[in-house]
Amino acid sequence: MMQVLSDWTITGWAQVALIALSASAMYLTVILLTRVAGVRSFSKMSGFDFAVTVAIGSVLASVITSKDPPIASGIAALVSLFALQIGMAILRARFPGLQILADNKPRLIMIGGEIQHDQLKKAKMTESDLWGKLREANVCQFSQVLAVFAETTGDVCVLHSKDDQRDIEPDLLKDVIGGERFATHARR
């Protein structure tokens, strides 16, 4: 039993050196690929971006902490992930239909102090989730809320104002599911 515990908790200096070498090689690879692909590589602009970021982290962890896969396999996996992300970004820009298939659309889940329950439900959120996001945005009164959106990335965006400015630039509502409700609500 003690041998199993020792094997599980203790590592040799040779293993530590290999981990440091793997970490250094993978770190340099990520820096180079990020310079080529741009900082969008680690953005959360879409669900696809987020999935690639998680996959990159998984590859890094696997290669750094294990002999299998080897460094060359890890580098190949990173190059492939970055290439897929660049390719998808190019295709999404050229073919709007692909963007519709690949990305979720943002949803308007609250207008002023009025929850859009149908959109909240479709965003798979509860009122408790919404209250937490309002607190994170430093909202003290519902009267401060202009609109709340469930973004394509899963983030929640709260637009609020402490003054009398109650308008939202129409382009900010473009392609937002339920966005037309804001104009209707503002006219009341």
Short mmCIF file of C-alpha atoms in Angstrom, two decimals:
data_model
loop_
_atom_site.label_atom_id
_atom_site.label_comp_id
_atom_site.label_asym_id
_atom_site.label_seq_id
_atom_site.Cartn_x
_atom_site.Cartn_y
_atom_site.Cartn_z
CA MET A 1 0.00 0.00 0.00
CA MET A 2 2.81 2.42 0.86
CA GLN A 3 4.47 1.74 -2.53
CA VAL A 4 1.23 2.59 -4.37
CA LEU A 5 0.85 5.80 -2.34
CA SER A 6 4.49 6.70 -2.97
CA ASP A 7 4.16 6.08 -6.74
CA TRP A 8 1.04 8.20 -6.79
CA THR A 9 2.46 11.20 -4.89
CA ILE A 10 6.19 11.32 -5.63
CA THR A 11 7.95 11.92 -8.92
CA GLY A 12 11.59 11.90 -9.87
CA TRP A 13 13.69 14.81 -11.06
CA ALA A 14 13.84 13.33 -14.55
CA GLN A 15 10.03 13.43 -14.75
CA VAL A 16 10.02 17.04 -13.46
CA ALA A 17 12.54 17.98 -16.17
CA LEU A 18 10.38 16.36 -18.86
CA ILE A 19 7.31 18.21 -17.62
CA ALA A 20 9.24 21.50 -17.71
CA LEU A 21 10.48 20.74 -21.23
CA SER A 22 6.97 19.80 -22.42
CA ALA A 23 5.46 22.90 -20.82
CA SER A 24 8.10 25.13 -22.43
CA ALA A 25 7.63 23.62 -25.89
CA MET A 26 3.85 23.83 -25.70
CA TYR A 27 3.98 27.38 -24.31
CA LEU A 28 6.17 28.53 -27.19
CA THR A 29 3.89 26.77 -29.67
CA VAL A 30 0.82 28.53 -28.28
CA ILE A 31 2.60 31.90 -28.43
CA LEU A 32 3.61 31.35 -32.07
CA LEU A 33 0.17 30.10 -33.09
CA THR A 34 -1.53 32.98 -31.30
CA ARG A 35 0.72 35.44 -33.13
CA VAL A 36 -0.31 33.85 -36.45
CA ALA A 37 -4.00 33.40 -35.66
CA GLY A 38 -4.51 36.53 -33.55
CA VAL A 39 -5.98 37.01 -30.12
CA ARG A 40 -9.41 35.87 -31.33
CA SER A 41 -8.01 32.39 -30.69
CA PHE A 42 -8.88 32.77 -27.02
CA SER A 43 -12.01 34.84 -27.35
CA LYS A 44 -15.50 33.78 -26.52
CA MET A 45 -17.17 35.40 -29.52
CA SER A 46 -19.07 32.23 -30.31
CA GLY A 47 -19.70 28.82 -28.86
CA PHE A 48 -17.23 27.43 -31.38
CA ASP A 49 -14.49 29.76 -30.08
CA PHE A 50 -15.16 28.67 -26.54
CA ALA A 51 -15.05 24.98 -27.47
CA VAL A 52 -11.70 25.44 -29.24
CA THR A 53 -10.29 27.30 -26.21
CA VAL A 54 -11.30 24.41 -23.94
CA ALA A 55 -9.82 21.90 -26.40
CA ILE A 56 -6.53 23.84 -26.50
CA GLY A 57 -6.37 23.74 -22.71
CA SER A 58 -7.06 20.02 -22.74
CA VAL A 59 -4.28 19.36 -25.25
CA LEU A 60 -1.85 21.46 -23.23
CA ALA A 61 -2.68 19.63 -20.00
CA SER A 62 -2.43 16.20 -21.64
CA VAL A 63 0.93 16.82 -23.24
CA ILE A 64 2.49 18.62 -20.29
CA THR A 65 1.54 16.10 -17.61
CA SER A 66 1.92 12.85 -19.53
CA LYS A 67 4.41 11.06 -21.78
CA ASP A 68 1.55 10.04 -24.01
CA PRO A 69 0.77 11.93 -26.25
CA PRO A 70 4.28 13.08 -27.14
CA ILE A 71 5.13 16.74 -27.72
CA ALA A 72 4.99 16.36 -31.52
CA SER A 73 1.43 15.02 -31.31
CA GLY A 74 0.45 17.90 -29.02
CA ILE A 75 1.92 20.45 -31.41
CA ALA A 76 0.08 18.81 -34.32
CA ALA A 77 -3.17 18.93 -32.33
CA LEU A 78 -2.68 22.63 -31.51
CA VAL A 79 -1.87 23.50 -35.13
CA SER A 80 -5.01 21.63 -36.20
CA LEU A 81 -7.21 23.40 -33.66
CA PHE A 82 -5.87 26.84 -34.58
CA ALA A 83 -6.26 26.05 -38.29
CA LEU A 84 -9.85 24.91 -37.75
CA GLN A 85 -10.62 28.07 -35.85
CA ILE A 86 -9.09 30.30 -38.53
CA GLY A 87 -10.89 28.33 -41.23
CA MET A 88 -14.22 28.56 -39.45
CA ALA A 89 -13.78 32.33 -38.94
CA ILE A 90 -13.07 32.79 -42.66
CA LEU A 91 -16.00 30.59 -43.70
CA ARG A 92 -18.40 32.31 -41.28
CA ALA A 93 -17.42 35.69 -42.75
CA ARG A 94 -17.90 34.52 -46.36
CA PHE A 95 -21.01 32.39 -45.90
CA PRO A 96 -23.62 33.94 -43.59
CA GLY A 97 -25.63 30.70 -43.72
CA LEU A 98 -22.79 28.91 -41.98
CA GLN A 99 -22.80 31.52 -39.24
CA ILE A 100 -26.49 30.85 -38.69
CA LEU A 101 -25.77 27.11 -38.36
CA ALA A 102 -22.64 27.47 -36.22
CA ASP A 103 -23.61 30.25 -33.82
CA ASN A 104 -26.45 30.82 -31.43
CA LYS A 105 -28.19 34.18 -31.61
CA PRO A 106 -28.33 36.48 -28.62
CA ARG A 107 -31.68 36.71 -26.81
CA LEU A 108 -33.35 39.65 -25.13
CA ILE A 109 -34.32 38.25 -21.72
CA MET A 110 -35.29 41.42 -19.86
CA ILE A 111 -36.58 44.84 -20.90
CA GLY A 112 -36.50 47.41 -18.16
CA GLY A 113 -37.79 45.59 -15.10
CA GLU A 114 -39.86 43.16 -17.18
CA ILE A 115 -38.55 39.63 -17.62
CA GLN A 116 -39.17 38.05 -21.01
CA HIS A 117 -40.03 34.64 -19.55
CA ASP A 118 -40.24 32.84 -22.91
CA GLN A 119 -36.73 33.99 -23.83
CA LEU A 120 -35.36 33.32 -20.34
CA LYS A 121 -36.64 29.75 -20.64
CA LYS A 122 -35.16 29.31 -24.15
CA ALA A 123 -31.82 30.60 -22.81
CA LYS A 124 -32.05 27.80 -20.20
CA MET A 125 -31.83 30.33 -17.37
CA THR A 126 -33.76 30.76 -14.16
CA GLU A 127 -34.82 33.97 -12.47
CA SER A 128 -32.15 33.26 -9.83
CA ASP A 129 -29.51 33.18 -12.59
CA LEU A 130 -30.82 36.51 -13.85
CA TRP A 131 -30.78 38.12 -10.39
CA GLY A 132 -27.16 37.04 -9.96
CA LYS A 133 -26.18 38.61 -13.29
CA LEU A 134 -27.95 41.85 -12.35
CA ARG A 135 -26.03 41.94 -9.08
CA GLU A 136 -22.76 41.31 -10.93
CA ALA A 137 -23.57 44.32 -13.13
CA ASN A 138 -24.10 46.49 -10.03
CA VAL A 139 -27.79 47.00 -10.70
CA CYS A 140 -29.50 48.27 -7.55
CA GLN A 141 -32.95 49.02 -8.98
CA PHE A 142 -34.89 47.51 -11.87
CA SER A 143 -35.46 51.09 -13.03
CA GLN A 144 -31.74 51.18 -13.95
CA VAL A 145 -32.09 48.23 -16.35
CA LEU A 146 -32.48 49.05 -20.02
CA ALA A 147 -32.12 45.48 -21.30
CA VAL A 148 -30.52 42.15 -20.46
CA PHE A 149 -29.23 39.78 -23.14
CA ALA A 150 -28.18 36.14 -23.12
CA GLU A 151 -25.25 36.37 -25.53
CA THR A 152 -24.11 33.75 -28.05
CA THR A 153 -21.25 32.76 -25.76
CA GLY A 154 -23.46 32.03 -22.77
CA ASP A 155 -22.49 35.30 -21.12
CA VAL A 156 -25.19 37.64 -19.87
CA CYS A 157 -24.93 41.31 -20.81
CA VAL A 158 -26.75 43.93 -18.75
CA LEU A 159 -27.28 47.38 -20.27
CA HIS A 160 -28.23 49.83 -17.57
CA SER A 161 -28.35 53.55 -17.00
CA LYS A 162 -28.56 55.74 -13.92
CA ASP A 163 -29.75 58.77 -15.83
CA ASP A 164 -32.77 59.49 -18.01
CA GLN A 165 -31.15 58.07 -21.14
CA ARG A 166 -33.43 55.11 -21.94
CA ASP A 167 -32.61 54.54 -25.62
CA ILE A 168 -30.48 51.79 -27.06
CA GLU A 169 -28.78 52.24 -30.42
CA PRO A 170 -30.82 50.11 -32.88
CA ASP A 171 -27.71 48.32 -34.19
CA LEU A 172 -27.15 46.86 -30.72
CA LEU A 173 -30.46 45.03 -31.11
CA LYS A 174 -29.66 43.74 -34.61
CA ASP A 175 -29.98 39.94 -34.89
CA VAL A 176 -31.13 39.68 -31.26
CA ILE A 177 -34.00 37.27 -30.77
CA GLY A 178 -36.79 39.35 -29.27
CA GLY A 179 -34.95 42.60 -30.06
CA GLU A 180 -38.04 44.04 -31.73
CA ARG A 181 -39.78 43.89 -28.34
CA PHE A 182 -37.54 46.67 -27.02
CA ALA A 183 -38.91 49.22 -29.50
CA THR A 184 -42.48 48.13 -28.71
CA HIS A 185 -41.82 48.32 -24.99
CA ALA A 186 -40.17 51.78 -25.28
CA ARG A 187 -43.27 53.21 -26.98
CA ARG A 188 -45.50 52.31 -24.04
#
